[in-house]
CSV table of C-alpha atoms in Angstrom, one decimal:
chain,number,residue,atom,x,y,z
A,1,MET,CA,-66.6,69.1,-41.5
A,2,LYS,CA,-67.3,69.6,-45.0
A,3,ASN,CA,-70.1,67.0,-46.5
A,4,ASN,CA,-71.2,66.3,-49.6
A,5,ILE,CA,-67.6,67.7,-51.9
A,6,HIS,CA,-66.3,65.5,-54.3
A,7,VAL,CA,-63.6,64.9,-55.9
A,8,LYS,CA,-62.5,64.3,-59.5
A,9,LYS,CA,-60.0,61.1,-60.1
A,10,ARG,CA,-57.8,60.5,-62.4
A,11,ASP,CA,-59.6,59.8,-65.0
A,12,GLY,CA,-62.4,62.5,-64.5
A,13,THR,CA,-65.1,61.0,-63.3
A,14,LEU,CA,-66.7,62.5,-59.4
A,15,GLU,CA,-66.6,60.2,-56.1
A,16,LEU,CA,-67.8,61.9,-53.2
A,17,LEU,CA,-64.5,62.8,-51.1
A,18,ASP,CA,-63.7,60.4,-48.3
A,19,TYR,CA,-62.2,62.0,-45.6
A,20,ASP,CA,-61.1,57.6,-43.9
A,21,LYS,CA,-58.4,57.9,-47.6
A,22,ILE,CA,-57.4,61.2,-46.6
A,23,HIS,CA,-56.6,60.2,-42.3
A,24,MET,CA,-55.5,56.7,-43.7
A,25,MET,CA,-52.9,57.8,-46.3
A,26,LEU,CA,-51.8,61.0,-43.6
A,27,ALA,CA,-51.8,58.0,-40.7
A,28,GLN,CA,-49.3,56.1,-42.7
A,29,CYS,CA,-46.9,59.0,-44.2
A,30,ALA,CA,-46.8,59.9,-40.6
A,31,GLU,CA,-45.4,57.0,-38.7
A,32,GLY,CA,-42.6,57.6,-37.1
A,33,LEU,CA,-43.1,61.0,-37.3
A,34,LYS,CA,-43.4,64.0,-34.6
A,35,VAL,CA,-46.5,65.0,-36.3
A,36,SER,CA,-49.5,66.0,-35.5
A,37,VAL,CA,-52.3,64.3,-38.1
A,38,SER,CA,-55.0,65.8,-36.8
A,39,ASP,CA,-54.2,69.4,-37.0
A,40,VAL,CA,-52.6,68.6,-40.8
A,41,ALA,CA,-55.2,67.4,-41.7
A,42,LEU,CA,-57.5,70.0,-40.3
A,43,ASN,CA,-55.7,73.1,-42.2
A,44,ALA,CA,-56.4,71.1,-45.0
A,45,HIS,CA,-60.2,69.9,-45.2
A,46,LEU,CA,-60.5,74.1,-44.9
A,47,LYS,CA,-58.7,74.2,-48.2
A,48,ILE,CA,-61.0,71.3,-49.9
A,49,ALA,CA,-62.9,72.4,-52.5
A,50,ASN,CA,-66.3,70.2,-53.8
A,51,LYS,CA,-65.0,68.7,-58.0
A,52,MET,CA,-61.6,69.1,-57.1
A,53,SER,CA,-59.3,66.7,-58.3
A,54,SER,CA,-57.6,63.7,-56.9
A,55,VAL,CA,-54.1,65.6,-57.2
A,56,ALA,CA,-55.2,69.0,-55.9
A,57,ILE,CA,-56.5,67.7,-53.1
A,58,GLN,CA,-52.5,65.9,-52.4
A,59,GLN,CA,-51.0,69.0,-53.0
A,60,THR,CA,-53.3,70.8,-50.7
A,61,LEU,CA,-52.1,67.6,-47.8
A,62,ILE,CA,-48.5,68.3,-48.7
A,63,LYS,CA,-48.6,72.6,-48.7
A,64,SER,CA,-50.9,71.8,-45.1
A,65,ALA,CA,-47.8,69.6,-43.5
A,66,SER,CA,-44.6,71.9,-45.3
A,67,GLU,CA,-46.8,75.0,-43.7
A,68,LYS,CA,-46.6,73.6,-39.9
A,69,LEU,CA,-42.7,72.7,-40.6
A,70,THR,CA,-41.1,74.6,-38.2
A,71,PRO,CA,-37.0,74.7,-36.4
A,72,GLU,CA,-39.3,72.9,-33.5
A,73,HIS,CA,-40.9,71.0,-35.5
A,74,PRO,CA,-38.9,69.7,-38.8
A,75,ASP,CA,-40.9,66.2,-39.0
A,76,TYR,CA,-43.6,68.1,-40.6
A,77,GLY,CA,-41.0,68.6,-44.0
A,78,VAL,CA,-40.2,65.0,-43.8
A,79,LEU,CA,-44.3,64.6,-43.7
A,80,ALA,CA,-44.6,66.8,-46.5
A,81,GLY,CA,-41.4,65.3,-48.7
A,82,ARG,CA,-43.4,61.5,-47.6
A,83,LEU,CA,-46.9,62.7,-49.5
A,84,LEU,CA,-44.8,64.0,-51.9
A,85,VAL,CA,-43.5,61.1,-52.5
A,86,THR,CA,-46.4,59.3,-52.6
A,87,ASN,CA,-48.3,61.3,-55.5
A,88,MET,CA,-44.9,60.5,-57.7
A,89,ARG,CA,-45.2,57.0,-57.5
A,90,LYS,CA,-48.9,56.6,-58.2
A,91,GLU,CA,-48.0,58.8,-61.0
A,92,VAL,CA,-45.2,57.1,-62.2
A,93,TYR,CA,-45.7,53.5,-60.6
A,94,GLY,CA,-49.3,53.4,-61.3
A,95,SER,CA,-49.2,52.7,-57.2
A,96,PHE,CA,-48.0,53.5,-54.2
A,97,GLU,CA,-45.7,50.5,-54.5
A,98,PRO,CA,-42.4,50.4,-57.1
A,99,ILE,CA,-43.0,48.5,-60.5
A,100,ASN,CA,-39.8,46.1,-60.8
A,101,PHE,CA,-37.2,47.6,-62.2
A,102,LEU,CA,-36.4,45.7,-65.6
A,103,ASP,CA,-40.0,46.6,-66.8
A,104,TYR,CA,-39.5,50.8,-65.3
A,105,ILE,CA,-36.7,50.5,-67.7
A,106,LYS,CA,-38.5,49.1,-70.2
A,107,LYS,CA,-41.5,51.5,-70.4
A,108,ASN,CA,-39.4,54.3,-70.6
A,109,VAL,CA,-36.9,52.6,-73.3
A,110,LYS,CA,-40.4,51.6,-75.4
A,111,SER,CA,-42.0,55.4,-74.8
A,112,ARG,CA,-38.1,57.0,-76.3
A,113,LEU,CA,-37.6,58.6,-73.1
A,114,TYR,CA,-34.7,56.5,-72.5
A,115,SER,CA,-31.6,55.6,-74.8
A,116,PRO,CA,-31.7,52.1,-75.8
A,117,GLU,CA,-28.3,51.8,-74.7
A,118,ILE,CA,-28.8,51.1,-71.7
A,119,LEU,CA,-30.5,47.6,-72.4
A,120,GLU,CA,-28.0,46.6,-74.9
A,121,LYS,CA,-24.6,47.4,-72.3
A,122,TYR,CA,-26.7,45.8,-69.4
A,123,SER,CA,-28.4,42.2,-69.6
A,124,GLU,CA,-31.5,41.4,-68.2
A,125,GLU,CA,-29.7,39.8,-65.2
A,126,GLU,CA,-27.3,42.5,-64.5
A,127,ILE,CA,-30.2,44.4,-64.5
A,128,ALA,CA,-32.8,42.8,-62.0
A,129,TYR,CA,-29.0,42.5,-59.8
A,130,LEU,CA,-29.5,46.2,-59.8
A,131,GLY,CA,-32.3,46.9,-59.2
A,132,SER,CA,-32.2,44.9,-55.8
A,133,TYR,CA,-30.2,47.3,-54.2
A,134,LEU,CA,-32.6,49.5,-54.9
A,135,ASP,CA,-33.5,51.7,-51.8
A,136,TYR,CA,-37.2,52.6,-51.6
A,137,ASP,CA,-37.0,53.7,-48.1
A,138,ASN,CA,-34.5,56.8,-48.8
A,139,ASP,CA,-37.3,58.5,-50.9
A,140,LEU,CA,-39.8,58.0,-47.8
A,141,GLU,CA,-36.7,60.5,-45.7
A,142,ARG,CA,-36.0,63.1,-47.8
A,143,VAL,CA,-37.2,65.9,-47.0
A,144,HIS,CA,-40.2,68.5,-48.6
A,145,SER,CA,-37.6,70.6,-50.1
A,146,SER,CA,-35.4,67.7,-50.8
A,147,VAL,CA,-37.9,66.0,-53.2
A,148,THR,CA,-39.0,69.2,-54.6
A,149,GLN,CA,-35.9,70.1,-56.1
A,150,LEU,CA,-35.8,66.9,-58.0
A,151,GLU,CA,-39.2,66.0,-58.8
A,152,SER,CA,-39.1,70.0,-60.0
A,153,LYS,CA,-36.0,69.8,-62.2
A,154,TYR,CA,-34.6,67.2,-62.8
A,155,LEU,CA,-36.4,64.6,-62.9
A,156,ILE,CA,-37.9,64.3,-66.0
A,157,LYS,CA,-41.8,65.1,-66.4
A,158,ASP,CA,-44.1,65.4,-69.2
A,159,VAL,CA,-43.9,69.6,-69.9
A,160,LYS,CA,-48.1,69.6,-71.2
A,161,THR,CA,-49.5,68.0,-67.6
A,162,ASP,CA,-46.7,68.9,-65.3
A,163,THR,CA,-46.4,64.8,-64.6
A,164,PRO,CA,-43.3,63.6,-63.4
A,165,LEU,CA,-41.7,60.2,-65.4
A,166,GLU,CA,-39.2,58.8,-63.4
A,167,MET,CA,-38.0,58.8,-59.8
A,168,ILE,CA,-35.4,59.3,-58.5
A,169,GLN,CA,-34.1,55.9,-57.1
A,170,GLU,CA,-34.4,54.9,-60.3
A,171,THR,CA,-32.7,58.0,-61.3
A,172,PHE,CA,-30.1,57.3,-58.9
A,173,MET,CA,-29.1,54.0,-60.4
A,174,ILE,CA,-29.9,54.2,-63.7
A,175,ILE,CA,-27.2,57.6,-64.1
A,176,PRO,CA,-24.4,55.6,-63.1
A,177,MET,CA,-25.0,52.7,-65.0
A,178,VAL,CA,-24.8,55.6,-68.4
A,179,ILE,CA,-21.9,56.7,-67.2
A,180,PHE,CA,-20.2,52.8,-65.9
A,181,ALA,CA,-20.8,51.1,-69.3
A,182,ASP,CA,-18.6,50.1,-70.7
A,183,GLU,CA,-15.8,49.6,-68.3
A,184,GLY,CA,-16.3,45.5,-68.1
A,185,ASP,CA,-16.1,42.7,-65.4
A,186,ALA,CA,-16.1,45.8,-62.8
A,187,LYS,CA,-18.9,48.3,-63.8
A,188,LEU,CA,-21.6,46.5,-61.6
A,189,SER,CA,-19.5,47.3,-58.3
A,190,TYR,CA,-18.4,50.9,-60.1
A,191,VAL,CA,-22.5,51.6,-60.8
A,192,LEU,CA,-24.3,50.6,-57.0
A,193,ASP,CA,-20.8,53.0,-55.8
A,194,PHE,CA,-21.8,55.9,-57.2
A,195,TYR,CA,-26.2,54.5,-56.9
A,196,LYS,CA,-24.7,54.9,-53.1
A,197,ALA,CA,-23.4,57.9,-53.4
A,198,LEU,CA,-26.4,60.0,-55.0
A,199,LYS,CA,-28.9,58.3,-52.5
A,200,ASN,CA,-26.8,59.5,-49.5
A,201,ASP,CA,-26.5,62.9,-51.0
A,202,GLU,CA,-22.6,62.6,-50.4
A,203,ILE,CA,-22.0,64.2,-54.1
A,204,SER,CA,-23.9,66.4,-56.6
A,205,LEU,CA,-24.1,66.4,-60.7
A,206,PRO,CA,-23.6,69.2,-62.8
A,207,THR,CA,-27.7,69.3,-64.0
A,208,PRO,CA,-26.5,68.0,-67.7
A,209,VAL,CA,-26.0,64.5,-66.5
A,210,ILE,CA,-28.0,64.4,-63.6
A,211,SER,CA,-31.4,64.9,-66.4
A,212,GLY,CA,-30.0,64.1,-69.7
A,213,VAL,CA,-27.0,61.4,-69.7
A,214,ARG,CA,-29.8,58.0,-70.0
A,215,THR,CA,-32.0,60.2,-71.5
A,216,ARG,CA,-31.0,60.5,-75.9
A,217,LEU,CA,-29.8,63.7,-76.2
A,218,LYS,CA,-26.5,63.3,-73.9
A,219,MET,CA,-25.0,66.3,-72.5
A,220,PHE,CA,-21.7,65.6,-69.4
A,221,SER,CA,-20.7,69.5,-69.7
A,222,SER,CA,-22.9,71.6,-67.4
A,223,CYS,CA,-21.0,75.4,-69.5
A,224,CYS,CA,-19.4,76.0,-72.1
A,225,LYS,CA,-16.7,78.8,-72.7
A,226,ILE,CA,-17.2,80.9,-76.2
A,227,LYS,CA,-14.6,83.0,-77.2
A,228,MET,CA,-16.5,85.5,-79.3
A,229,GLY,CA,-13.5,87.1,-82.3
A,230,HIS,CA,-13.5,90.5,-83.8
A,231,SER,CA,-14.5,89.3,-87.7
A,232,SER,CA,-18.0,88.6,-88.8
A,233,GLU,CA,-17.4,85.4,-89.1
A,234,SER,CA,-16.1,84.8,-85.1
A,235,ILE,CA,-19.2,86.5,-84.7
A,236,LEU,CA,-22.2,84.8,-86.6
A,237,SER,CA,-20.5,81.8,-85.3
A,238,THR,CA,-21.0,83.1,-81.7
A,239,GLU,CA,-24.3,84.3,-81.8
A,240,TYR,CA,-25.4,80.1,-83.3
A,241,ALA,CA,-23.4,78.6,-80.4
A,242,PRO,CA,-25.6,79.5,-77.6
A,243,SER,CA,-28.5,78.4,-78.8
A,244,LEU,CA,-26.9,74.4,-79.5
A,245,MET,CA,-25.4,74.7,-76.5
A,246,THR,CA,-28.7,76.2,-74.3
A,247,ALA,CA,-30.5,73.6,-75.9
A,248,GLN,CA,-27.9,70.7,-75.0
A,249,ARG,CA,-28.2,71.5,-71.5
A,250,ALA,CA,-25.7,74.1,-71.3
A,251,GLY,CA,-24.9,76.9,-69.4
A,252,ILE,CA,-23.2,80.0,-71.1
A,253,GLY,CA,-20.1,81.5,-70.3
A,254,ILE,CA,-18.4,84.4,-73.3
A,255,ASP,CA,-15.7,86.2,-73.7
A,256,MET,CA,-16.1,89.5,-75.9
A,257,GLY,CA,-12.9,90.7,-74.8
A,258,LEU,CA,-11.7,91.4,-79.1
A,259,VAL,CA,-15.2,92.9,-79.7
A,260,ARG,CA,-14.4,97.0,-80.3
A,261,GLY,CA,-15.8,99.6,-78.8
A,262,ILE,CA,-17.9,101.6,-81.2
A,263,LEU,CA,-15.5,104.2,-81.3
A,264,ALA,CA,-12.8,101.7,-83.0
A,265,PRO,CA,-11.7,101.4,-85.8
A,266,VAL,CA,-11.9,99.2,-88.3
A,267,LYS,CA,-11.1,98.7,-91.6
A,268,ASN,CA,-8.6,101.3,-91.6
A,269,ASN,CA,-11.6,103.1,-90.5
A,270,THR,CA,-13.4,102.8,-94.0
A,271,VAL,CA,-16.1,100.8,-91.4
A,272,LYS,CA,-18.9,102.4,-89.2
A,273,HIS,CA,-19.2,99.5,-86.6
A,274,THR,CA,-22.3,99.2,-83.7
A,275,GLY,CA,-20.1,98.6,-81.2
A,276,ALA,CA,-20.7,95.8,-78.5
A,277,LEU,CA,-24.4,96.7,-77.5
A,278,PRO,CA,-26.0,95.2,-80.4
A,279,LEU,CA,-24.4,92.0,-80.1
A,280,LEU,CA,-25.1,91.3,-76.3
A,281,LYS,CA,-28.6,92.1,-77.1
A,282,THR,CA,-28.5,88.9,-79.9
A,283,VAL,CA,-26.8,87.1,-77.6
A,284,GLU,CA,-29.5,88.0,-74.9
A,285,ALA,CA,-32.3,86.8,-77.3
A,286,ALA,CA,-30.2,83.9,-78.9
A,287,SER,CA,-29.6,82.9,-75.5
A,288,LYS,CA,-33.3,82.9,-74.0
A,289,GLN,CA,-34.3,81.1,-78.0
A,290,PHE,CA,-34.1,77.4,-76.5
A,291,THR,CA,-34.0,75.9,-72.8
A,292,GLN,CA,-32.5,74.4,-70.8
A,293,ASN,CA,-33.9,70.8,-72.3
A,294,ALA,CA,-37.6,72.3,-70.9
A,295,LEU,CA,-35.8,72.5,-67.3
A,296,ARG,CA,-34.7,76.4,-67.1
A,297,SER,CA,-34.5,79.1,-69.6
A,298,GLY,CA,-30.9,79.3,-71.2
A,299,ALA,CA,-28.6,81.0,-68.8
A,300,THR,CA,-25.6,83.5,-70.2
A,301,VAL,CA,-22.9,85.1,-68.3
A,302,VAL,CA,-20.4,87.8,-71.2
């Protein structure tokens, strides 16, 4: 085992790496699973270098567990998922234990991550009631691929530091809170039914909904279809639309069936035009000007 290995903590200070802490965390995450903690630890120890950050060491442990995943040993996928959730909780909550649901929402509204409408549409008592149904253990039963999919593609992150700003269960609860906010006395029942379906993976949501309805930039349509005409005004408007709708998190489909080919007559053959290829290049460039709110690059099908 390596000696005198120091780890760089989140505040930048160096601390002697405590292997006992690593084994203790692995043992806690492996509770109830058919895995070898010592094998995962040994594999990780071989990759740990002096002055690695605590986050990098956590990622090493996650990778070490996921590398041992096989059809015969599926629990390693759950172990890797638990290690990733543990890291996310430390980033978002500041510790492994979740923070109060109301405080969680207030913090994200104050930071302008969430829309203030959430606190306007629901009383503190209603939020506390919904928070009592949050199933935090559900995160710990997800396999690594499931947690990674949510963490990397749909939960909001700080794009400069790649730090997660949200957790899974709260996101699953807040999405229906926004969707059913105006449903009167039935809204709490609707929210809980929808939340249970989400956490149990019974339904799948399109990207704009799962990644954005709780924010100030709301978008409920995942796809936007645009028909390009053969007039200059229609062509220019269509070139503008992909950038705008990509920034709103939508994927784009463009019907260019009306665009005339390079030898087709325009204005009684008095105008020589460029055909479809330059327009396609412009559409492609316009689609890549913006990202789908930092989730992925723009995508357009013609």
